[in-house]
Amino acid sequence: MRDARSTGPGDLLDRRASGILLHPTSLPGPNGCGDIGAPADAFLAWLERAGQRLWQMLPIGPIGYGNSPYSAHSTFAGNTLLISLEALEKEGWLERAQPPSRLPHGRVNYAATARHRVRRLRQAFDNFRVRGHPASFEAFCAREAGWLDDFALYSALRDHQRGPPWVAWPAPLRDREPAALDEAKRSLAETIDFHRFCQWVFDRQWADLRQRSAAHGVALIGDLPIFLAHDSADVWANRRLFFLDERGAPTVVAGVPPDYFSRTGQRWGNPLYRWEVLEREGFSFWIERIRRALSQFDLVRLDPFIGFVRYWEIPASCETAIEGRWRPVPGRALFGAVKEQLGLERLPFIAEDLGAVSEEVFELRDALQLPGLKLLQFAFGDDPQAESFLPHNYERRSVVYTGTHDNDTLRGWWEDVGGEASTRTREQIIREKEAVRRYVPGRPSQIVWNMIRLALLSVANPPIFPTQDSLEVGTSARMNRPGTVGGNWEWRLRTLPPERAERLASLSATYARTGRKP
């Protein structure tokens, strides 16, 4: 199959293709969660068989609060839970060993998985120390020193402090006093080196994954959240870029205002950027973020895109998002600097333009020639953008999703009857189903594949489906329930059914999404 990277980002978005949304932790595998080794290879083969040209993931940074990939401890580092232990065994860094039988093969138990994988990575590191540092390790550390040194030190300090956020560390470390950092670098040198080793391994394996993906004709799509977790190496090392007090605590935080879905809005709690400082520094922090993301992915989703036009500023003392205000962001200047500094003729981004967006958001998106999102699951209800989510209103330059990681699965959405666990009333569900029946052909029992068909036959480039929808699984397979803690991000595939791949390939070929004849 054609190399997915033999074309630029414009071609990837302009041609008729389709793809699948699946985070690597959700893949089958023996070590507690999926990873970018053999489990990823099996999925790439399945994607090729299914005629899919795109694999979209969630953020791949080291997970933080709530095991969420959106609360990563670094925007630059990789999640070491995704490292293939089998690949390390084949390279001779690890002796072959059976994973503990207590590790579940169903949902991810992050605590148990992390203990197992870190123990094995430390065994590999011991062998690495005995053999001596190869030239590729030294080259990686030199090339990525701009973020790697701070991340490795931050991670070693977290280990030493047994997990509290950096704002709760002893003041000299919290405030990065040079003498305290120098002492930590001396006393924690081995642990710091361990974290550098893990990132080197991740980087090598990720580069190999990109080559294997291209060989299958599959391009990779990443996800770049605009806001960072407060408890991250990035905020700790760059306090000048954020609204923080003298102790490092946020003075204002991110969120969204009250709307149809929430009377009190959403208080996300992320620290907010000092955009005037970022602009004065030539947006260098953001340029390096994007440079790193584009070294890992062919396309990147910017989430949420509204944050490049304006953000909702909430006083940190407020418990809800009601008492916030909109503040402007120099998005045009930022993307101008990105194009100039990275030498990009066309920006390889997808704009997540859902929610309480304004006309200014669409104007910036269109000025940058970025595709926006169409969410088919929201096309039949009371969403403010519902009409634009109907397939007959799509533009070619748009990405249509049957649902995202934050939505119920299509089957779960259709089978929802309302109640306390639902985000819709029974009356809303009845109206929505009536609208679906008028618009979507076929029997209700075929709703999932008929919705997939709608996305495929549309003019949007491209449609992307959560794996759960191609498997027709229900609410129990949902990836995330926004506003809840516990039980999220844990869903895993058990198998990759070939018959589902064949059905998706047939439909995709029918609507000229595969480059093959039906």
XYZ file of C-alpha atoms in Angstrom:
518
model
C 0.000 0.000 0.000
C 1.100 3.587 -0.617
C 3.249 5.247 2.034
C 0.916 7.455 4.111
C 3.639 10.071 4.491
C 4.416 10.380 0.812
C 1.862 13.184 0.663
C 1.567 16.423 2.610
C -1.095 17.360 5.154
C -3.156 19.107 2.504
C -3.462 15.896 0.493
C -4.376 13.905 3.594
C -7.280 16.268 4.237
C -8.334 16.857 0.630
C -8.572 13.275 -0.636
C -11.460 10.977 0.206
C -10.308 8.748 3.024
C -11.623 7.629 6.407
C -10.208 6.516 9.717
C -10.641 5.142 13.194
C -10.351 6.760 16.621
C -8.676 4.470 19.150
C -6.181 5.220 21.898
C -3.293 2.715 22.110
C -4.096 1.838 25.751
C -7.373 0.349 24.464
C -5.631 -2.248 22.317
C -5.500 -5.915 23.396
C -2.234 -7.091 24.891
C -0.702 -9.056 27.768
C 0.826 -6.264 29.889
C -2.203 -4.547 31.390
C -2.889 -2.112 28.553
C -2.276 -1.841 24.848
C 1.033 -0.467 23.609
C 2.841 0.599 20.442
C 4.471 -2.766 19.776
C 2.728 -5.957 18.644
C -0.778 -4.739 19.664
C -0.333 -1.685 17.425
C 0.905 -3.887 14.577
C -2.237 -6.021 14.786
C -4.390 -2.898 14.706
C -2.527 -1.442 11.731
C -3.112 -4.676 9.831
C -6.806 -4.489 10.781
C -7.002 -0.868 9.600
C -5.470 -1.782 6.247
C -7.892 -4.674 5.880
C -10.754 -2.289 6.746
C -9.641 0.184 4.073
C -8.920 2.881 6.649
C -6.149 5.400 6.002
C -6.134 7.323 9.314
C -5.552 6.342 12.944
C -6.506 9.027 15.434
C -5.352 8.876 19.059
C -5.806 10.856 22.247
C -2.821 12.743 23.733
C 0.156 10.430 24.281
C 1.798 12.203 27.231
C 2.393 10.656 30.682
C -1.046 10.488 32.281
C -1.852 12.476 35.409
C -4.963 13.092 37.504
C -7.740 10.570 36.928
C -5.562 8.619 34.459
C -6.627 11.150 31.846
C -4.461 11.670 28.770
C -5.702 15.273 28.916
C -4.013 15.897 32.292
C -0.521 14.847 31.275
C 2.576 15.554 33.376
C 4.252 16.835 30.209
C 3.158 18.028 26.787
C 6.498 16.889 25.321
C 7.180 13.530 26.995
C 5.690 10.191 25.997
C 3.508 7.909 28.111
C 5.838 5.088 29.128
C 2.851 2.769 29.637
C 2.803 2.614 25.836
C 6.346 1.245 25.578
C 6.479 -2.251 24.131
C 8.122 -4.578 26.654
C 8.172 -7.321 24.009
C 10.291 -5.088 21.772
C 12.738 -4.562 24.647
C 12.939 -8.331 25.079
C 13.698 -8.798 21.392
C 16.444 -6.170 21.592
C 18.000 -7.935 24.559
C 17.315 -5.189 27.101
C 14.984 -7.515 29.022
C 14.872 -11.230 29.716
C 11.675 -12.833 28.512
C 9.064 -13.154 31.259
C 5.361 -13.868 31.498
C 3.222 -10.932 32.672
C 1.640 -11.407 36.118
C -1.619 -13.342 35.930
C -3.301 -10.700 38.114
C -3.181 -8.136 35.304
C -6.679 -7.919 33.808
C -7.197 -8.422 30.087
C -10.424 -6.410 30.174
C -10.523 -2.827 31.420
C -7.220 -1.141 32.254
C -6.201 -1.195 35.913
C -3.782 1.719 35.719
C -2.232 1.277 39.158
C -1.435 -2.415 38.643
C -0.339 -1.859 35.052
C 2.006 0.975 36.022
C 3.612 -1.087 38.800
C 4.259 -3.976 36.417
C 5.528 -1.884 33.531
C 7.752 0.386 35.661
C 9.300 -2.671 37.317
C 10.143 -4.122 33.910
C 11.450 -0.802 32.620
C 13.754 -0.539 35.633
C 15.106 -4.008 34.820
C 15.778 -2.812 31.270
C 17.444 0.316 32.663
C 19.753 -1.793 34.830
C 20.916 -3.636 31.724
C 21.262 -0.319 29.925
C 23.574 0.995 32.664
C 25.740 -2.108 32.505
C 26.138 -1.847 28.737
C 26.883 1.878 28.750
C 25.085 4.710 27.008
C 24.885 4.245 23.234
C 25.517 7.209 20.966
C 21.822 7.369 20.010
C 20.880 7.935 23.661
C 23.366 10.782 24.029
C 22.158 12.317 20.770
C 18.518 12.105 21.899
C 19.310 13.744 25.252
C 21.158 16.576 23.517
C 18.474 17.101 20.876
C 15.558 17.147 23.322
C 17.322 18.832 26.264
C 14.978 21.834 26.070
C 12.172 19.799 27.675
C 13.818 16.510 28.652
C 16.091 17.862 31.399
C 13.229 19.550 33.248
C 10.904 16.590 32.767
C 13.418 14.017 34.013
C 14.212 16.148 37.075
C 10.515 16.799 37.746
C 9.735 13.068 37.463
C 12.619 12.108 39.756
C 11.450 14.660 42.328
C 7.884 13.325 42.116
C 9.228 9.833 42.762
C 11.335 11.084 45.680
C 8.459 13.108 47.151
C 6.141 10.095 46.650
C 3.678 11.787 44.361
C 2.432 15.171 45.654
C 2.068 17.943 43.052
C 5.036 20.268 42.645
C 3.187 23.116 44.342
C 3.339 21.058 47.585
C 7.093 20.374 47.389
C 9.533 22.071 49.760
C 9.731 25.741 48.765
C 13.312 25.646 47.381
C 12.354 22.856 44.952
C 8.917 24.280 44.243
C 10.474 27.633 43.384
C 13.392 26.099 41.457
C 16.133 27.689 43.542
C 19.407 26.896 41.726
C 21.178 25.433 44.763
C 18.234 23.118 45.538
C 18.026 21.946 41.926
C 21.769 21.307 41.769
C 21.603 19.194 44.932
C 18.613 17.253 43.555
C 20.471 16.584 40.310
C 23.389 15.127 42.279
C 21.380 13.047 44.757
C 18.803 11.811 42.230
C 21.155 11.351 39.269
C 20.308 7.671 38.762
C 16.534 8.246 38.843
C 16.879 11.216 36.486
C 18.812 8.994 34.103
C 16.072 6.355 34.342
C 13.455 8.834 33.165
C 15.713 9.968 30.324
C 16.157 6.310 29.359
C 12.395 5.719 29.295
C 11.850 8.728 27.045
C 14.631 7.592 24.725
C 13.019 4.157 24.442
C 9.610 5.730 23.822
C 11.023 8.040 21.168
C 12.740 5.181 19.323
C 9.674 2.971 19.452
C 7.401 5.799 18.340
C 9.620 6.537 15.338
C 9.414 2.843 14.451
C 5.621 2.916 14.815
C 5.423 5.786 12.331
C 7.435 3.803 9.800
C 5.245 0.739 10.258
C 2.095 2.863 9.979
C 3.304 4.376 6.737
C 4.040 0.908 5.363
C 0.378 0.048 5.948
C -0.702 3.284 4.246
C -1.996 4.687 7.544
C -1.390 8.275 8.682
C -1.404 9.129 12.389
C -3.550 11.895 13.893
C -2.662 13.292 17.314
C -4.519 15.468 19.792
C -2.963 18.639 21.238
C -4.946 20.096 24.171
C -4.525 23.847 24.364
C -4.403 23.868 28.169
C -1.818 22.106 30.335
C -2.191 20.339 33.668
C -1.049 22.473 36.586
C 0.873 19.507 38.001
C 3.192 19.190 35.030
C 6.856 19.659 34.328
C 5.922 22.329 31.769
C 4.141 24.621 34.245
C 6.724 24.005 36.992
C 9.589 24.904 34.646
C 7.832 27.853 32.941
C 5.951 29.665 35.687
C 6.435 33.038 33.969
C 4.090 31.874 31.180
C 1.088 31.304 33.473
C -1.076 33.263 35.911
C 0.301 31.877 39.180
C 0.816 33.372 42.632
C 4.112 33.488 44.538
C 3.589 29.898 45.716
C 2.826 28.618 42.215
C -0.933 28.225 42.642
C -3.180 29.457 39.796
C -4.854 32.823 40.333
C -7.282 32.228 37.445
C -8.251 28.961 35.764
C -9.754 27.699 32.517
C -13.295 26.559 31.817
C -16.394 27.382 29.794
C -19.365 29.574 30.713
C -22.878 28.369 31.558
C -24.761 27.063 28.544
C -27.602 24.779 27.528
C -25.785 21.753 28.918
C -24.670 23.216 32.253
C -26.247 26.008 34.316
C -22.964 26.649 36.143
C -20.599 26.106 33.202
C -17.522 23.913 33.467
C -14.573 24.743 35.708
C -11.667 22.788 34.225
C -9.078 24.193 36.618
C -6.109 24.407 34.206
C -3.778 27.374 34.685
C -4.145 30.099 32.063
C -1.406 31.423 29.804
C 0.023 34.914 29.990
C -0.398 35.413 26.261
C 1.348 38.768 26.315
C 4.476 37.029 27.679
C 4.211 34.252 25.098
C 3.916 36.799 22.304
C 6.831 38.835 23.632
C 8.953 35.660 23.518
C 7.953 34.971 19.929
C 5.584 32.159 20.968
C 8.661 29.946 21.356
C 6.982 27.647 23.899
C 4.047 26.970 21.563
C 6.280 26.573 18.528
C 8.256 23.885 20.357
C 5.004 22.176 21.435
C 3.849 22.021 17.838
C 7.271 21.018 16.542
C 7.263 18.056 18.918
C 3.696 17.056 17.982
C 4.487 17.164 14.253
C 7.526 14.966 14.810
C 5.120 12.314 16.109
C 1.994 12.752 13.963
C 1.019 13.523 10.388
C -1.956 15.632 11.479
C -2.838 17.179 14.835
C -6.242 18.073 16.294
C -6.211 21.380 18.233
C -8.513 21.060 21.235
C -10.466 23.294 21.792
C -9.868 25.665 18.891
C -11.913 28.412 20.519
C -8.979 28.831 22.907
C -6.918 30.402 20.116
C -9.487 33.202 19.801
C -10.606 33.721 23.398
C -10.751 31.907 26.726
C -13.079 31.934 29.713
C -11.139 33.263 32.709
C -12.449 32.068 36.082
C -11.089 33.381 39.416
C -9.389 30.432 41.095
C -11.378 31.162 44.280
C -14.693 30.440 42.507
C -16.132 26.937 42.728
C -18.084 27.204 39.468
C -17.549 28.833 36.083
C -20.353 31.391 36.508
C -18.177 34.321 37.576
C -15.861 34.243 34.595
C -15.130 36.556 31.692
C -13.943 36.207 28.110
C -10.369 37.243 27.398
C -8.775 37.595 23.908
C -5.948 35.449 22.494
C -3.547 36.527 19.684
C -4.280 33.422 17.619
C -3.515 34.931 14.208
C -0.094 36.100 15.387
C 0.607 32.678 16.933
C -0.174 30.703 13.784
C 1.736 33.200 11.663
C 4.794 32.558 13.810
C 4.227 28.790 13.638
C 4.124 28.821 9.835
C 7.211 31.008 9.609
C 9.331 29.218 12.213
C 8.421 25.696 11.107
C 8.444 26.448 7.390
C 4.879 25.263 6.807
C 2.989 26.234 3.674
C -0.197 24.716 5.032
C -0.992 24.028 8.657
C -1.537 20.289 9.324
C -4.231 20.853 11.958
C -7.839 19.928 12.588
C -9.810 22.565 14.510
C -11.973 21.195 17.334
C -14.580 23.935 16.943
C -17.384 22.456 19.046
C -19.204 24.110 21.939
C -19.889 27.796 22.563
C -17.985 29.060 19.545
C -18.377 32.518 18.040
C -18.184 33.790 14.488
C -14.603 34.901 15.213
C -13.661 31.246 15.797
C -14.982 30.204 12.388
C -13.272 33.211 10.765
C -9.870 32.212 12.171
C -10.432 28.564 11.239
C -11.298 29.505 7.661
C -8.489 32.042 7.362
C -6.052 29.263 8.285
C -7.841 26.832 5.921
C -8.378 24.315 8.701
C -11.135 21.711 8.693
C -13.639 21.944 11.525
C -15.562 19.156 13.229
C -18.998 17.779 12.442
C -20.458 15.589 15.166
C -23.116 13.347 13.674
C -24.413 12.222 17.056
C -25.335 15.845 17.858
C -27.065 16.516 14.527
C -30.585 15.589 15.613
C -30.991 17.242 19.010
C -30.708 20.645 20.636
C -27.013 21.377 20.122
C -26.499 24.981 18.919
C -24.662 23.649 15.849
C -27.054 20.757 15.165
C -28.118 21.992 11.737
C -24.524 22.264 10.530
C -23.894 18.691 11.745
C -26.437 17.239 9.285
C -24.596 15.640 6.331
C -26.407 17.651 3.659
C -24.852 20.805 5.167
C -21.221 19.622 5.307
C -18.326 21.398 3.615
C -15.618 19.293 2.014
C -13.088 20.817 4.383
C -14.467 19.232 7.537
C -13.943 16.116 9.639
C -17.098 14.214 10.549
C -17.183 12.015 13.658
C -20.004 9.680 14.573
C -18.906 10.452 18.150
C -15.799 11.334 20.143
C -14.096 9.938 23.243
C -16.386 12.157 25.366
C -19.626 10.831 23.833
C -21.542 7.662 24.424
C -21.136 5.034 21.725
C -23.661 5.187 18.888
C -25.410 2.115 20.216
C -25.435 3.494 23.766
C -26.721 6.849 22.515
C -29.560 5.158 20.599
C -30.512 2.868 23.492
C -30.461 5.681 26.083
C -33.892 6.102 27.745
C -33.034 9.083 29.953
C -32.780 9.225 33.720
C -30.179 10.452 36.186
C -27.230 8.971 34.300
C -28.279 10.586 31.026
C -27.428 14.053 29.735
C -30.828 14.191 27.975
C -34.397 14.154 29.220
C -36.818 11.503 28.033
C -38.632 14.141 25.976
C -35.388 15.188 24.287
C -34.577 11.575 23.464
C -38.009 11.007 21.916
C -37.696 14.132 19.728
C -34.157 13.170 18.730
C -35.128 9.634 17.714
C -38.027 10.937 15.646
C -35.611 13.251 13.819
C -33.192 10.368 13.247
C -35.921 8.113 11.811
C -36.926 10.834 9.358
C -33.346 11.378 8.216
C -31.608 8.005 8.439
C -32.829 5.182 6.181
C -33.179 1.586 7.318
C -34.405 -0.215 10.399
C -33.615 1.145 13.900
C -31.726 -2.078 14.615
C -29.253 -1.011 11.912
C -28.774 2.499 13.273
C -25.036 2.189 13.943
C -24.025 1.107 10.446
C -26.524 3.464 8.834
C -24.920 6.385 10.687
C -21.476 5.190 9.585
C -22.820 5.023 6.029
C -24.070 8.623 6.281
C -20.630 9.822 7.302
C -18.909 7.861 4.527
C -21.189 9.043 1.728
C -20.912 12.705 2.765
C -18.534 15.153 1.100
C -16.577 15.666 4.355
C -12.884 14.791 4.244
C -12.457 12.658 6.243
C -14.976 10.766 8.405
C -13.556 9.190 11.571
C -15.260 6.551 13.689
C -14.560 5.472 17.253
C -13.663 1.791 17.179
C -16.589 1.141 19.514
C -18.997 2.153 16.750
C -17.485 -0.209 14.194
C -17.977 -2.977 16.789
C -21.565 -1.900 17.647
C -20.879 -1.992 21.393
C -22.942 -0.199 24.023
C -22.464 2.284 26.853
C -20.170 -0.025 28.833
C -17.527 0.626 26.151
C -17.666 4.392 26.574
C -14.181 5.925 26.957
C -14.992 8.983 29.076
C -17.881 10.635 30.901
C -17.009 14.335 31.267
C -17.472 15.680 34.769
C -17.034 12.285 36.437
C -14.053 10.828 38.279
C -13.152 7.142 38.186
C -13.805 4.469 35.600
C -12.808 6.620 32.628
C -10.147 5.880 29.987
C -10.229 2.161 30.903
C -12.042 0.523 27.979
C -10.108 -2.080 25.990
C -10.679 -4.151 22.893
C -10.693 -7.895 23.417
C -10.364 -8.843 19.746
C -10.155 -7.253 16.304
C -12.972 -9.026 14.431
C -12.041 -9.537 10.765
C -15.695 -9.494 9.705
C -16.024 -5.916 11.014
C -12.989 -4.903 8.994
C -14.497 -6.463 5.865
C -17.820 -4.682 6.378
C -16.119 -1.325 6.915
C -13.869 -1.895 3.888
C -16.852 -2.652 1.671
C -18.730 0.484 2.713
C -15.609 2.646 2.501
C -14.865 1.384 -1.009
C -18.468 2.004 -2.083
C -18.092 5.657 -1.187
C -14.575 6.001 -2.660
C -12.780 6.267 0.685
C -10.166 3.554 0.140
C -8.723 4.078 -3.334
C -10.128 0.642 -4.225
C -13.123 -0.346 -6.304
C -16.073 -1.827 -4.375
